[in-house]
């Protein structure tokens, strides 16, 4: 984002001698009037309640003791008998931790595949001359138009023919190089000045060296955005693993959770504990990496 | 060549399945394997499939309701978090949380909130708005409405970020000039911000339409995988999934349904793209 705070720029309407000195909007754009500040924070808090509230409510339910009435007419947010027993009960009855491990395996395969595959392809399409370059680019663009759900059945047939139905590798495989990620990397590499490449070619660097020493270091922002998105996408995906996996031991977390909700439909505390086990890791991942994420989004905006 | 792995993936997992979907739709392939050519039989069945009719109706309702909310609310949200106030990063991250969470997790949380004995019914009863619990999860239309609300709620942060990036490109000079001329925040929003993000708005409308037509997890979880009373709350993707599994499954029919899904999603894309072009000429 190109919101540049420029202290040198005078707040226009506050120039001395302007008769309308105190009108709305007269504070310029880098300062905020106290009243506006209050209104803004009130609105922010309101939206915060709407977006985060349901998660807190679920967390609270998961911690409420079994003797505690969770169906009171006056809902209580704070548990009066806080306990972790539901977490233990969920992990004892359903292999939630195995599911989490399965999800991790899939997520790492997908992240690795995309970081390597998409940056290689993006680099090749944007920086190397070869026959059919435009056609290849067009193919990647064309795949974006098609919603993934349209081809999901025949993707399943393909994976089954490879003998990978009902395996975690089969779950990860189709997502390991995403067309969108290839295009994102293509865009990122294209932003580098061509002169650098030419200088490297004069110095005798081959394509591989230019990729490793010039290309990669300058697109780290985009790579981290791709990695974050790939991880979240793989961890959260539901439909595809639901179709590929039939053996409950191989379930990923999302598929396992749906199974959980059927088993414990009469005990919201246990379901709540299960959802928190799936939710908390992804929030931690996102909260730790959000700096890169928002920076990457802003970089993209500037480049337009 | 560096591009070969990605190209292979594209061919094996995108292009070939696209073609194979058409081929499969003329067969009665089973999830366990096998199947043979059956001609147009699947497409004849489609025409008389009552569940598909409900699914298509639900999809259209989904899209029509989601569109206005998800094009406008995230823009307001983006304007709200655009200004650099202390702690604004925290709010941006927090507003994005529902996007990061899996649709399954989100739907399970809302299932409990919307339960007959859940938070919403509890609060409403306490306030005396209703006398008995509203059947958010068992009534055909309330269930659909609940899923729609959930989709809107989960989408807010995602579209907010796209708008936020677009807002950065709207000229500050325009805003400042208008402010000097005495335009208040509301008029500046209508006359400067909205025209400034118009292209993004169209793009977002396309994204919303396509994702509304593809809805799966929310309806699946909220209805407990059953698609509501009499299967009337199915979406097209839910039908595809149902035919992809078990001994009753029919991958041929699921592929025919996929082709329906393709045409259904292409229509709003073409309409909106056309709208965009006409607007650009005007």
Coordinates of C-alpha atoms in Angstrom, one line a residue:
Chain A
X1 CA 0.0 0.0 0.0
X2 CA 1.3 3.4 -0.9
X3 CA 0.0 5.2 2.2
X4 CA 3.1 7.4 2.7
X5 CA 3.2 9.4 5.8
X6 CA 4.8 12.6 4.8
X7 CA 5.4 14.9 7.7
X8 CA 6.7 17.7 5.4
X9 CA 3.3 17.9 3.7
X10 CA 1.3 20.8 5.2
X11 CA -2.2 20.0 6.4
X12 CA -3.9 21.9 3.6
X13 CA -7.0 23.4 5.2
X14 CA -5.1 24.3 8.4
X15 CA -3.2 27.0 6.5
X16 CA -3.4 30.2 8.5
X17 CA -6.0 32.6 7.3
X18 CA -8.3 30.0 5.9
X19 CA -11.7 31.0 7.3
X20 CA -13.1 27.5 7.4
X21 CA -10.3 26.3 9.7
X22 CA -12.4 24.0 11.8
X23 CA -14.6 22.3 9.3
X24 CA -14.8 18.6 8.9
X25 CA -11.9 17.2 7.1
X26 CA -9.8 20.2 8.1
X27 CA -7.3 18.1 9.9
X28 CA -5.6 16.9 6.8
X29 CA -5.0 13.3 6.2
X30 CA -2.3 12.3 8.6
X31 CA -3.9 13.6 11.7
X32 CA -7.2 12.4 13.2
X33 CA -9.5 14.5 15.3
X34 CA -10.1 13.1 18.8
X35 CA -13.8 12.7 18.0
X36 CA -13.1 10.8 14.8
X37 CA -10.6 8.6 16.8
X38 CA -13.3 7.6 19.3
X39 CA -15.8 6.8 16.5
X40 CA -13.2 4.8 14.6
X41 CA -12.1 2.8 17.7
X42 CA -15.8 2.1 18.6
X43 CA -16.4 0.8 15.1
X44 CA -13.2 -1.3 15.2
X45 CA -14.2 -2.8 18.5
X46 CA -17.7 -3.6 17.2
X47 CA -16.3 -5.4 14.1
X48 CA -13.8 -7.2 16.4
X49 CA -16.7 -8.5 18.5
X50 CA -18.4 -9.9 15.4
X51 CA -15.3 -11.5 13.9
X52 CA -13.5 -12.8 17.0
X53 CA -16.6 -13.3 19.2
X54 CA -17.6 -16.7 17.8
X55 CA -14.1 -18.1 18.3
X56 CA -14.0 -16.9 21.9
X57 CA -17.5 -18.4 22.6
X58 CA -16.2 -21.7 21.2
X59 CA -13.1 -21.5 23.3
X60 CA -15.2 -20.8 26.3
X61 CA -17.5 -23.7 25.6
X62 CA -14.5 -26.0 25.3
X63 CA -13.3 -25.0 28.8
X64 CA -16.6 -25.3 30.6
X65 CA -16.8 -28.1 33.2
X66 CA -19.2 -31.0 32.6
X67 CA -21.2 -30.0 35.6
X68 CA -21.7 -26.5 34.3
X69 CA -24.9 -25.7 32.5
X70 CA -24.0 -24.5 29.1
X71 CA -27.6 -24.1 28.0
X72 CA -28.4 -21.2 30.4
X73 CA -30.8 -18.6 29.1
X74 CA -28.2 -16.0 30.0
X75 CA -25.1 -17.1 28.1
X76 CA -21.9 -16.8 30.1
X77 CA -18.7 -16.2 28.4
X78 CA -16.4 -17.1 31.3
X79 CA -16.5 -20.7 32.4
X80 CA -17.2 -21.0 36.2
X81 CA -15.5 -24.4 36.4
X82 CA -12.7 -24.1 33.8
X83 CA -11.2 -27.5 32.8
X84 CA -9.1 -29.0 30.1
X85 CA -10.7 -32.4 30.5
X86 CA -12.6 -32.2 27.2
X87 CA -9.4 -31.8 25.3
X88 CA -8.1 -34.9 26.9
X89 CA -11.3 -36.8 26.3
X90 CA -11.3 -35.8 22.6
X91 CA -7.7 -36.9 22.1
X92 CA -8.5 -40.1 23.9
X93 CA -11.6 -41.1 22.0
X94 CA -10.6 -39.8 18.5
X95 CA -7.1 -39.8 17.2
X96 CA -7.2 -36.0 16.8
X97 CA -3.4 -35.8 17.1
X98 CA -2.9 -38.3 14.3
X99 CA -5.3 -36.3 12.2
X100 CA -3.2 -33.2 12.9
X101 CA -0.1 -35.0 11.9
X102 CA -1.7 -36.1 8.7
X103 CA -2.7 -32.5 8.0
X104 CA 0.8 -31.4 8.6
X105 CA 2.3 -33.9 6.2
X106 CA -0.1 -32.8 3.5
X107 CA 0.5 -29.1 4.2
X108 CA 4.3 -29.5 4.1
X109 CA 4.2 -31.4 0.8
X110 CA 2.0 -28.7 -0.7
X111 CA 4.1 -25.8 0.6
X112 CA 7.3 -27.5 -0.6
X113 CA 5.9 -28.3 -4.0
X114 CA 4.6 -24.8 -4.6
X115 CA 7.6 -22.9 -3.4
X116 CA 10.0 -25.0 -5.6
X117 CA 7.7 -25.7 -8.6
X118 CA 6.1 -22.3 -8.9
X119 CA 9.3 -20.3 -8.5
X120 CA 11.1 -22.5 -11.1
X121 CA 8.2 -22.1 -13.6
X122 CA 7.7 -18.4 -12.8
X123 CA 11.4 -17.7 -13.3
X124 CA 11.5 -19.6 -16.6
X125 CA 8.4 -18.0 -18.1
X126 CA 9.5 -14.5 -17.1
X127 CA 13.3 -14.5 -17.6
X128 CA 14.2 -17.2 -20.1
X129 CA 13.6 -17.3 -23.8
X130 CA 12.2 -20.5 -25.1
X131 CA 9.8 -21.6 -27.8
X132 CA 6.1 -21.7 -26.7
X133 CA 6.7 -19.4 -23.8
X134 CA 3.5 -17.4 -24.5
X135 CA 1.4 -20.6 -25.0
X136 CA 2.7 -21.9 -21.6
X137 CA 1.7 -18.6 -19.9
X138 CA -1.7 -18.7 -21.6
X139 CA -2.3 -22.2 -20.4
X140 CA -1.6 -21.2 -16.8
X141 CA -3.9 -18.2 -17.1
X142 CA -6.7 -20.4 -18.6
X143 CA -6.7 -22.8 -15.7
X144 CA -7.6 -20.0 -13.3
X145 CA -11.0 -19.5 -15.0
X146 CA -12.1 -23.0 -14.2
X147 CA -13.4 -23.6 -10.6
X148 CA -11.5 -26.6 -9.1
X149 CA -14.7 -28.3 -8.2
X150 CA -15.5 -28.8 -11.9
X151 CA -12.6 -31.2 -12.4
X152 CA -12.5 -32.7 -8.9
X153 CA -14.1 -36.0 -10.0
X154 CA -11.8 -36.7 -12.8
X155 CA -8.8 -35.5 -10.7
X156 CA -9.9 -38.3 -8.3
X157 CA -10.0 -40.7 -11.2
X158 CA -6.4 -39.6 -12.2
X159 CA -5.1 -40.0 -8.7
X160 CA -6.8 -43.4 -8.4
X161 CA -5.1 -44.6 -11.6
X162 CA -1.8 -43.7 -10.1
X163 CA -2.7 -46.0 -7.2
X164 CA -2.7 -43.1 -4.8
X165 CA -6.4 -43.1 -3.8
X166 CA -6.7 -43.2 0.0
X167 CA -3.1 -42.0 0.6
X168 CA -1.9 -38.7 2.0
X169 CA 0.4 -38.3 -1.0
X170 CA -2.7 -38.5 -3.2
X171 CA -4.3 -35.7 -1.1
X172 CA -1.3 -33.5 -1.5
X173 CA -0.4 -34.3 -5.1
X174 CA -2.7 -32.2 -7.3
X175 CA -2.2 -29.1 -5.2
X176 CA 1.6 -29.3 -5.2
X177 CA 2.0 -26.8 -8.0
X178 CA -0.8 -24.2 -8.2
X179 CA -1.3 -22.3 -11.5
X180 CA -2.1 -19.1 -9.5
X181 CA 1.2 -19.4 -7.6
X182 CA 3.1 -19.8 -10.9
X183 CA 1.6 -16.6 -12.1
X184 CA 2.4 -14.8 -8.8
X185 CA 6.0 -15.8 -9.2
X186 CA 6.0 -14.8 -12.8
X187 CA 4.8 -11.4 -11.8
X188 CA 7.4 -11.1 -9.0
X189 CA 10.3 -12.1 -11.3
X190 CA 9.1 -9.8 -14.0
X191 CA 9.5 -6.8 -11.7
X192 CA 13.3 -7.3 -11.6
X193 CA 15.3 -5.1 -14.1
X194 CA 16.5 -7.1 -17.1
X195 CA 19.9 -5.4 -17.0
X196 CA 20.9 -7.4 -13.9
X197 CA 20.3 -10.6 -15.9
X198 CA 22.3 -9.3 -18.8
X199 CA 25.2 -8.4 -16.6
X200 CA 25.1 -11.9 -15.1
X201 CA 25.0 -13.4 -18.6
X202 CA 28.1 -11.4 -19.6
X203 CA 29.8 -12.7 -16.5
X204 CA 29.1 -16.2 -17.7
X205 CA 26.2 -17.2 -15.3
X206 CA 23.9 -19.9 -16.6
X207 CA 20.1 -20.0 -16.1
X208 CA 20.4 -22.0 -12.9
X209 CA 22.9 -19.6 -11.3
X210 CA 20.8 -16.6 -12.3
X211 CA 17.8 -18.3 -10.7
X212 CA 19.5 -19.1 -7.4
X213 CA 21.7 -16.0 -7.0
X214 CA 19.7 -13.2 -8.6
X215 CA 16.1 -14.3 -8.9
X216 CA 15.3 -16.0 -5.6
X217 CA 16.8 -13.5 -3.2
X218 CA 14.7 -10.7 -4.6
X219 CA 11.3 -12.4 -4.5
X220 CA 11.4 -13.6 -0.9
X221 CA 8.3 -11.5 -0.1
X222 CA 6.2 -13.3 -2.8
X223 CA 7.6 -16.7 -1.8
X224 CA 6.5 -16.2 1.8
X225 CA 3.0 -15.1 0.7
X226 CA 2.7 -18.3 -1.5
X227 CA 4.0 -20.5 1.4
X228 CA 1.5 -19.0 3.8
X229 CA -1.4 -19.4 1.4
X230 CA -0.4 -22.9 0.4
X231 CA -0.1 -23.9 4.1
X232 CA -3.5 -22.4 5.0
X233 CA -5.1 -23.8 1.9
X234 CA -3.9 -27.3 2.5
X235 CA -4.6 -27.3 6.2
X236 CA -8.2 -26.0 5.7
X237 CA -9.1 -28.0 2.6
X238 CA -12.1 -30.3 3.2
X239 CA -13.8 -31.4 0.0
X240 CA -10.7 -33.0 -1.7
X241 CA -9.4 -35.0 1.3
X242 CA -13.1 -36.1 1.9
X243 CA -13.2 -37.5 -1.6
X244 CA -9.8 -39.1 -1.7
X245 CA -9.6 -40.6 1.8
X246 CA -11.7 -43.6 2.9
X247 CA -9.6 -45.0 5.7
X248 CA -10.4 -43.2 9.0
X249 CA -6.7 -43.6 10.1
X250 CA -5.6 -41.4 7.3
X251 CA -8.1 -38.6 7.8
X252 CA -6.8 -35.1 7.9
X253 CA -8.1 -32.8 10.6
X254 CA -11.0 -31.2 8.7
X255 CA -12.3 -34.6 7.6
X256 CA -11.8 -36.0 11.1
X257 CA -13.6 -33.1 12.7
X258 CA -16.7 -33.7 10.6
X259 CA -16.6 -37.3 11.8
X260 CA -16.2 -35.9 15.4
X261 CA -19.3 -33.8 15.1
X262 CA -21.3 -36.9 14.1
X263 CA -19.9 -38.9 17.1
X264 CA -20.4 -36.3 19.7
X265 CA -23.4 -34.4 18.4
X266 CA -24.9 -34.3 21.9
X267 CA -21.8 -32.8 23.6
X268 CA -20.9 -29.3 22.3
X269 CA -18.0 -29.1 24.8
X270 CA -16.2 -32.0 23.0
X271 CA -16.8 -30.6 19.6
X272 CA -15.6 -27.2 20.8
X273 CA -12.4 -28.8 22.1
X274 CA -11.9 -30.5 18.7
X275 CA -12.4 -27.4 16.7
X276 CA -10.0 -25.5 18.9
X277 CA -7.3 -28.1 18.3
X278 CA -7.7 -27.5 14.5
X279 CA -8.1 -23.7 14.9
X280 CA -5.3 -22.7 17.3
X281 CA -2.3 -24.0 15.2
X282 CA -3.4 -22.1 12.1
X283 CA -4.0 -18.9 14.1
X284 CA -0.5 -19.2 15.5
X285 CA 1.0 -19.8 12.1
X286 CA -0.9 -16.8 10.7
X287 CA -0.2 -14.5 13.6
X288 CA 3.5 -15.2 13.4
X289 CA 3.7 -14.7 9.7
X290 CA 1.1 -11.9 9.2
X291 CA 3.9 -9.3 8.9
X292 CA 5.1 -11.0 5.7
X293 CA 1.6 -11.6 4.6
X294 CA 0.5 -7.9 4.8
X295 CA 3.8 -6.7 3.4
X296 CA 3.4 -9.1 0.5
X297 CA -0.1 -7.8 -0.2
X298 CA 1.1 -4.2 0.0
X299 CA 4.0 -5.0 -2.4
X300 CA 1.6 -6.5 -4.8
X301 CA -0.6 -3.3 -4.6
X302 CA 2.3 -1.0 -5.4
X303 CA 3.4 -3.0 -8.4
X304 CA -0.3 -3.0 -9.5
Chain B
X1 CA 13.9 -27.0 -18.4
X2 CA 12.8 -25.3 -15.2
X3 CA 9.2 -25.1 -16.4
X4 CA 8.7 -28.8 -16.9
X5 CA 7.5 -29.8 -13.5
X6 CA 4.9 -27.1 -13.4
X7 CA 3.8 -27.9 -16.9
X8 CA 3.5 -31.6 -16.1
X9 CA 1.3 -30.7 -13.1
X10 CA -0.8 -28.4 -15.2
X11 CA -1.3 -31.1 -17.9
X12 CA -1.9 -34.0 -15.5
X13 CA -4.1 -32.3 -12.9
X14 CA -5.8 -29.5 -14.7
X15 CA -6.0 -30.0 -18.5
X16 CA -6.4 -33.7 -18.7
X17 CA -9.1 -33.8 -15.9
X18 CA -11.0 -31.1 -17.8
X19 CA -11.2 -33.2 -20.9
X20 CA -11.7 -36.4 -18.9
X21 CA -14.7 -34.8 -17.1
X22 CA -16.5 -34.6 -20.5
X23 CA -15.5 -38.2 -21.3
X24 CA -16.5 -39.5 -17.9
X25 CA -19.9 -37.8 -18.2
X26 CA -20.9 -40.3 -20.9
X27 CA -20.1 -43.3 -18.7
X28 CA -21.3 -44.9 -15.5
X29 CA -17.9 -45.1 -13.9
X30 CA -17.9 -46.2 -10.2
X31 CA -15.8 -44.8 -7.3
X32 CA -14.2 -48.2 -7.0
X33 CA -13.4 -48.5 -10.7
X34 CA -14.9 -49.8 -13.9
X35 CA -17.8 -48.4 -15.8
X36 CA -18.7 -48.2 -19.4
X37 CA -20.2 -45.9 -22.1
X38 CA -23.9 -45.0 -21.5
X39 CA -24.3 -42.2 -24.1
X40 CA -26.5 -39.3 -23.1
X41 CA -28.2 -41.2 -20.2
X42 CA -26.6 -39.1 -17.5
X43 CA -27.8 -35.9 -19.1
X44 CA -31.3 -37.2 -19.5
X45 CA -31.3 -38.0 -15.8
X46 CA -30.1 -34.5 -15.0
X47 CA -33.2 -33.0 -16.6
X48 CA -35.5 -34.8 -14.3
X49 CA -33.4 -34.5 -11.2
X50 CA -35.4 -32.7 -8.5
X51 CA -32.4 -32.4 -6.2
X52 CA -30.5 -30.7 -8.8
X53 CA -33.3 -28.2 -9.3
X54 CA -33.3 -27.4 -5.6
X55 CA -29.5 -27.1 -5.7
X56 CA -29.6 -24.7 -8.6
X57 CA -32.3 -22.6 -6.9
X58 CA -30.2 -22.5 -3.7
X59 CA -27.1 -21.5 -5.7
X60 CA -28.9 -18.6 -7.3
X61 CA -30.3 -17.4 -3.9
X62 CA -26.9 -17.8 -2.4
X63 CA -25.3 -15.6 -5.1
X64 CA -28.1 -13.0 -5.1
X65 CA -27.9 -12.5 -1.4
X66 CA -24.1 -12.7 -1.0
X67 CA -23.3 -10.2 -3.8
X68 CA -24.6 -6.9 -2.3
X69 CA -23.3 -7.7 1.2
X70 CA -19.9 -8.8 0.2
X71 CA -19.2 -6.1 -2.3
X72 CA -20.2 -3.2 0.1
X73 CA -19.4 -4.3 3.7
X74 CA -15.7 -5.2 3.0
X75 CA -15.2 -1.9 1.3
X76 CA -16.5 0.0 4.4
X77 CA -14.3 -2.2 6.5
X78 CA -11.2 -1.5 4.3
X79 CA -11.9 2.3 4.7
X80 CA -12.1 1.8 8.4
X81 CA -8.8 0.0 8.7
X82 CA -7.0 2.0 6.1
X83 CA -6.0 4.9 8.4
X84 CA -2.8 4.2 10.3
X85 CA -4.0 4.3 13.9
X86 CA -2.1 2.8 16.8
X87 CA -3.0 -0.9 17.0
X88 CA -4.5 -1.0 13.5
X89 CA -2.3 -4.0 12.5
X90 CA -4.0 -5.9 15.4
X91 CA -7.4 -5.1 14.0
X92 CA -6.5 -6.0 10.5
X93 CA -5.1 -9.4 11.6
X94 CA -8.1 -10.1 13.8
X95 CA -10.6 -9.2 11.0
X96 CA -8.8 -11.7 8.8
X97 CA -9.0 -14.6 11.3
X98 CA -12.3 -16.0 10.0
X99 CA -10.7 -16.3 6.6
X100 CA -7.7 -18.2 7.9
X101 CA -9.9 -20.7 9.8
X102 CA -11.1 -23.7 8.0
X103 CA -14.6 -23.6 6.7
X104 CA -15.2 -26.8 8.7
X105 CA -14.1 -25.2 11.9
X106 CA -16.1 -22.1 11.2
X107 CA -19.2 -24.1 10.4
X108 CA -18.9 -26.3 13.5
X109 CA -18.6 -23.1 15.6
X110 CA -21.7 -21.6 14.1
X111 CA -23.5 -24.9 14.4
X112 CA -23.3 -24.5 18.1
X113 CA -24.1 -20.8 18.1
X114 CA -27.2 -21.4 16.0
X115 CA -28.3 -24.6 17.8
X116 CA -31.8 -24.7 19.3
X117 CA -30.0 -24.2 22.7
X118 CA -27.2 -22.2 21.3
X119 CA -26.1 -18.6 21.8
X120 CA -28.4 -16.8 19.4
X121 CA -31.6 -18.5 20.5
X122 CA -30.5 -18.1 24.2
X123 CA -30.0 -14.4 23.8
X124 CA -33.1 -13.8 21.7
X125 CA -35.2 -15.7 24.2
X126 CA -33.7 -13.8 27.1
X127 CA -34.5 -10.5 25.4
X128 CA -38.0 -11.8 24.8
X129 CA -37.8 -11.4 21.0
X130 CA -38.9 -15.0 20.4
X131 CA -40.9 -17.4 22.6
X132 CA -39.4 -20.7 21.3
X133 CA -36.1 -21.4 19.6
X134 CA -35.8 -20.7 15.9
X135 CA -34.9 -23.9 13.9
X136 CA -31.9 -22.4 12.2
X137 CA -30.4 -25.8 11.4
X138 CA -33.5 -27.8 10.6
X139 CA -35.8 -25.5 8.6
X140 CA -35.1 -25.5 4.8
X141 CA -35.0 -21.8 4.4
X142 CA -33.5 -20.9 7.7
X143 CA -30.7 -23.4 7.2
X144 CA -29.9 -21.8 3.8
X145 CA -30.0 -18.3 5.3
X146 CA -27.7 -19.4 8.1
X147 CA -25.2 -20.8 5.6
X148 CA -25.4 -17.6 3.6
X149 CA -24.7 -15.5 6.7
X150 CA -21.8 -17.7 7.6
X151 CA -20.3 -17.3 4.1
X152 CA -20.7 -13.5 4.3
X153 CA -19.1 -13.4 7.8
X154 CA -16.2 -15.6 6.6
X155 CA -15.7 -13.6 3.5
X156 CA -15.5 -10.1 5.0
X157 CA -11.8 -10.1 5.8
X158 CA -10.8 -11.7 2.5
X159 CA -12.4 -9.0 0.4
X160 CA -11.4 -6.3 2.9
X161 CA -7.7 -7.1 2.1
X162 CA -8.3 -6.9 -1.7
X163 CA -10.0 -3.5 -1.3
X164 CA -7.3 -2.3 1.1
X165 CA -4.7 -2.9 -1.6
X166 CA -6.9 -1.1 -4.2
X167 CA -7.5 1.9 -1.8
X168 CA -3.7 2.4 -1.8
X169 CA -3.9 3.3 -5.4
X170 CA -6.7 5.8 -5.1
X171 CA -5.1 9.2 -5.3
X172 CA -4.8 11.0 -2.0
X173 CA -4.5 14.3 -3.9
X174 CA -8.1 13.9 -5.1
X175 CA -9.3 13.4 -1.5
X176 CA -7.4 16.3 -0.2
X177 CA -8.6 18.6 -3.0
X178 CA -12.2 17.6 -2.4
X179 CA -11.8 18.2 1.3
X180 CA -10.5 21.7 0.6
X181 CA -13.6 22.2 -1.5
X182 CA -15.7 21.3 1.5
X183 CA -16.7 17.7 0.7
X184 CA -17.4 15.7 3.9
X185 CA -16.2 12.1 4.4
X186 CA -19.5 10.7 3.0
X187 CA -19.4 12.6 -0.2
X188 CA -15.7 11.9 -0.7
X189 CA -16.5 8.2 -0.2
X190 CA -19.2 8.2 -2.9
X191 CA -17.5 10.5 -5.4
X192 CA -13.9 9.5 -5.1
X193 CA -13.4 6.2 -3.2
X194 CA -16.1 4.2 -5.0
X195 CA -15.2 5.3 -8.6
X196 CA -11.5 4.7 -7.6
X197 CA -12.1 1.1 -6.7
X198 CA -14.6 0.4 -9.4
X199 CA -12.5 -2.1 -11.2
X200 CA -11.7 -4.0 -8.0
X201 CA -15.4 -4.0 -7.2
X202 CA -16.2 -5.8 -10.5
X203 CA -13.4 -8.3 -9.9
X204 CA -14.7 -8.9 -6.4
X205 CA -18.2 -9.4 -7.7
X206 CA -17.0 -12.1 -10.0
X207 CA -15.1 -13.8 -7.2
X208 CA -18.1 -13.7 -4.9
X209 CA -20.5 -15.1 -7.6
X210 CA -18.2 -17.9 -8.5
X211 CA -17.5 -18.9 -4.8
X212 CA -21.2 -18.6 -3.9
X213 CA -22.1 -21.1 -6.7
X214 CA -19.3 -23.4 -5.5
X215 CA -20.4 -23.4 -1.9
X216 CA -19.9 -26.7 -0.1
X217 CA -18.4 -26.9 3.4
X218 CA -20.8 -24.5 5.1
X219 CA -24.0 -26.3 3.9
X220 CA -22.4 -29.7 4.4
X221 CA -21.5 -29.1 8.0
X222 CA -24.5 -27.1 9.1
X223 CA -26.9 -29.7 7.7
X224 CA -24.8 -32.5 9.2
X225 CA -23.9 -33.8 5.7
X226 CA -27.5 -34.5 4.9
X227 CA -28.4 -31.4 2.8
X228 CA -31.3 -30.3 5.0
X229 CA -34.8 -31.6 5.1
X230 CA -35.4 -33.9 2.1
X231 CA -32.0 -32.9 0.6
X232 CA -33.4 -29.6 -0.3
X233 CA -30.5 -27.6 1.0
X234 CA -27.9 -29.2 -1.3
X235 CA -25.6 -27.2 -3.5
X236 CA -24.3 -28.5 -6.8
X237 CA -20.9 -29.3 -5.3
X238 CA -22.6 -31.2 -2.5
X239 CA -24.4 -33.4 -5.1
X240 CA -21.1 -34.0 -6.9
X241 CA -19.5 -35.1 -3.6
X242 CA -22.4 -37.4 -2.8
X243 CA -22.1 -39.2 -6.1
X244 CA -18.3 -39.5 -5.6
X245 CA -18.5 -42.0 -2.8
X246 CA -19.7 -45.5 -1.8
X247 CA -21.4 -48.3 -3.6
X248 CA -24.2 -46.1 -4.7
X249 CA -21.7 -43.6 -6.1
X250 CA -21.7 -42.8 -9.8
X251 CA -18.6 -40.8 -11.1
X252 CA -20.2 -40.6 -14.5
X253 CA -23.2 -38.7 -13.1
X254 CA -21.0 -36.7 -10.8
X255 CA -19.0 -35.6 -14.0
X256 CA -22.3 -34.6 -15.7
X257 CA -23.1 -32.5 -12.6
X258 CA -19.6 -30.9 -12.9
X259 CA -20.4 -29.8 -16.4
X260 CA -23.6 -28.2 -15.1
X261 CA -21.5 -26.5 -12.5
X262 CA -19.1 -25.2 -15.2
X263 CA -21.9 -23.6 -17.2
X264 CA -23.5 -22.1 -14.1
X265 CA -20.3 -20.4 -13.0
X266 CA -19.4 -19.2 -16.4
X267 CA -22.6 -17.2 -16.9
X268 CA -22.1 -14.6 -14.1
X269 CA -18.5 -14.3 -15.1
X270 CA -19.4 -13.4 -18.7
X271 CA -22.2 -11.0 -17.5
X272 CA -19.9 -9.2 -15.1
X273 CA -17.0 -9.0 -17.5
X274 CA -19.3 -7.5 -20.1
X275 CA -20.6 -5.0 -17.5
X276 CA -17.0 -4.0 -16.9
X277 CA -16.3 -3.4 -20.5
X278 CA -19.4 -1.3 -21.0
X279 CA -18.7 0.7 -17.9
X280 CA -15.1 1.4 -19.2
X281 CA -16.5 2.7 -22.5
X282 CA -19.1 5.0 -20.9

